[in-house]
Amino acid sequence: MVQTLTVLGLESSCDDTAAAVVRQQEGAQARILSSVVHGQTDLHSAYGGVVPEIAARAHAEKLDTCVKQALIQANTDLSDMDAIAVTAGPGLIGGVMSGVMCAKGLSAASGLPLIGVNHLAGHALTPRLTDGIAFPYLMLLVSGGHCQYLIAHGPETFTRLGGTIDDAPGEAFDKTARLLGLPQPGGPAVEAEARSGDPQRFRFPRPLLDRPGCDLSFSGLKTALMRMRDQIVAEKGGLTRQDRADLCAGFQQSVVDTLARKTHRAVALYLKEAPDDPVIAVAGGVAANTAIRAALESVCDETGLRFVAPPLALCTDNAAMIAYAGIERFRTGARDGLDLTARPRWPLDQTSPAMLGGGRKGAKA
Ligand code: KG4
Ligand code: ZN
């Protein structure tokens, strides 16, 4: 019998409180009935990063409202749901706990099954929610908190080909903006400056290209940029608009070149799986960057892969991806009980080595 599932999803692992309702008839394209996201940027902006205690408290306050709004906008109530899916990690533990506690309460009160979802699996499965692509596909997650290459084989089976050993690219864009007095979030600001800059004037490093594999590193770019900036200030007493634009262009070109080269390596590994319809999909806020997108599209043209980029609202943190990943897990027969625990770290690929560093937005895996 064809089974239609309707799932409520909850997300609270970083600085967005979100709830959504997603419905999918087996074998058909999933439909997002509602997706509510309450961002916390204002609460953290004065601190230069997400403050875990503030985030956790704000999630606890906002989750109920988000759930109510998501159910109303979907024109449903809890009795229409088949399950409740919730991000159970990785992320800032206080926030993840707020979501898990809320989901447990709803599950206990309604008798609905509970499904714990890995936040990274939510991102990684989004191209199936939006474009219905088949396994196996190559995934590049690039955001303020994540950066990794994955081959998605199934709803819970991922091979991690590599990832950042320090900062995520969005983090590097944000730090660059801060060093140059540009507003946050830094990505769009740096990209805008880079448009009128000369990427050749300053020679930024291309980190880890001399090493084999798909690992990336972005923290050295910030140090290089700081030195260049300080040298100009020492020589000329300050930065001109053109200096700033050239620094942004040089920095961005380094990120673009590094990602393009590493993506070529990831594609080579992925193609060994001989996929029928080879696809590279991206997720994360950095996927909004036009230069990065263009570079990834050229890699696709050169290697014969299809490029899939979900709409930006579904690339960044949201609960529709959690509800959808919950549907995929539910169909595998997975169920969690009220003993579901919140996990600060939860690598998608348990066989790959642990990632380093906590990151400005919590654990990266
Ligand atoms: O996925 P996301 O919304 O949030 C998390 O990381 O959780 O990504 C936000 C990140 C920020 O670091 C922001 O600066 C970066 O994505 N970003 C960009 C651009 N737009 C957003 N980075 C580079 N270029 C952009 N156009
Ligand atoms: Zn995320």
Coordinates of C-alpha atoms and ligand atoms in Angstrom, one line a residue, residues 14 143-145 170-171 173-174 185-188 191 284-286 288-289 315-317 360-361, ligand 1:
C14 CA 22.2 26.8 16.3
S143 CA 27.9 27.4 5.6
G144 CA 28.9 29.4 8.6
G145 CA 29.1 26.3 10.7
G170 CA 31.2 31.3 6.0
E171 CA 33.1 31.8 9.2
F173 CA 33.9 35.4 5.2
D174 CA 32.5 36.7 8.5
P185 CA 26.9 38.5 8.0
G186 CA 30.1 39.0 6.2
G187 CA 29.6 36.8 3.2
P188 CA 27.3 39.1 1.2
E191 CA 31.1 39.4 -2.1
G284 CA 24.5 26.1 3.3
G285 CA 24.5 29.9 3.2
V286 CA 27.8 30.2 1.4
A288 CA 24.6 31.9 -2.2
N289 CA 28.0 33.3 -3.3
C315 CA 20.0 25.7 2.1
T316 CA 20.2 27.6 5.4
D317 CA 19.0 26.2 8.7
R360 CA 31.9 29.8 16.2
K361 CA 28.5 28.1 15.7
Ligands
KG4_1 O1 23.8 28.2 6.4 P1 23.8 29.5 7.1 O2 22.7 30.5 7.0 O3 24.0 29.4 8.6 C1 24.8 28.6 9.4 O4 26.0 28.5 9.1 O5 24.3 28.1 10.3 O6 25.1 30.3 6.6 C2 25.5 31.5 7.0 C3 26.8 31.8 6.5 C4 27.4 33.1 7.1 O7 28.7 32.8 7.5 C5 27.4 34.0 5.9 O8 28.4 35.0 5.9 C6 27.6 33.1 4.7 O9 26.8 31.9 5.1 N1 27.1 33.7 3.5 C7 27.9 33.9 2.4 C8 27.1 34.6 1.4 N2 25.8 34.7 2.0 C9 25.8 34.1 3.2 N3 29.2 33.7 2.2 C10 29.7 34.1 1.1 N4 29.0 34.7 0.1 C11 27.7 35.0 0.2 N5 27.0 35.6 -0.7

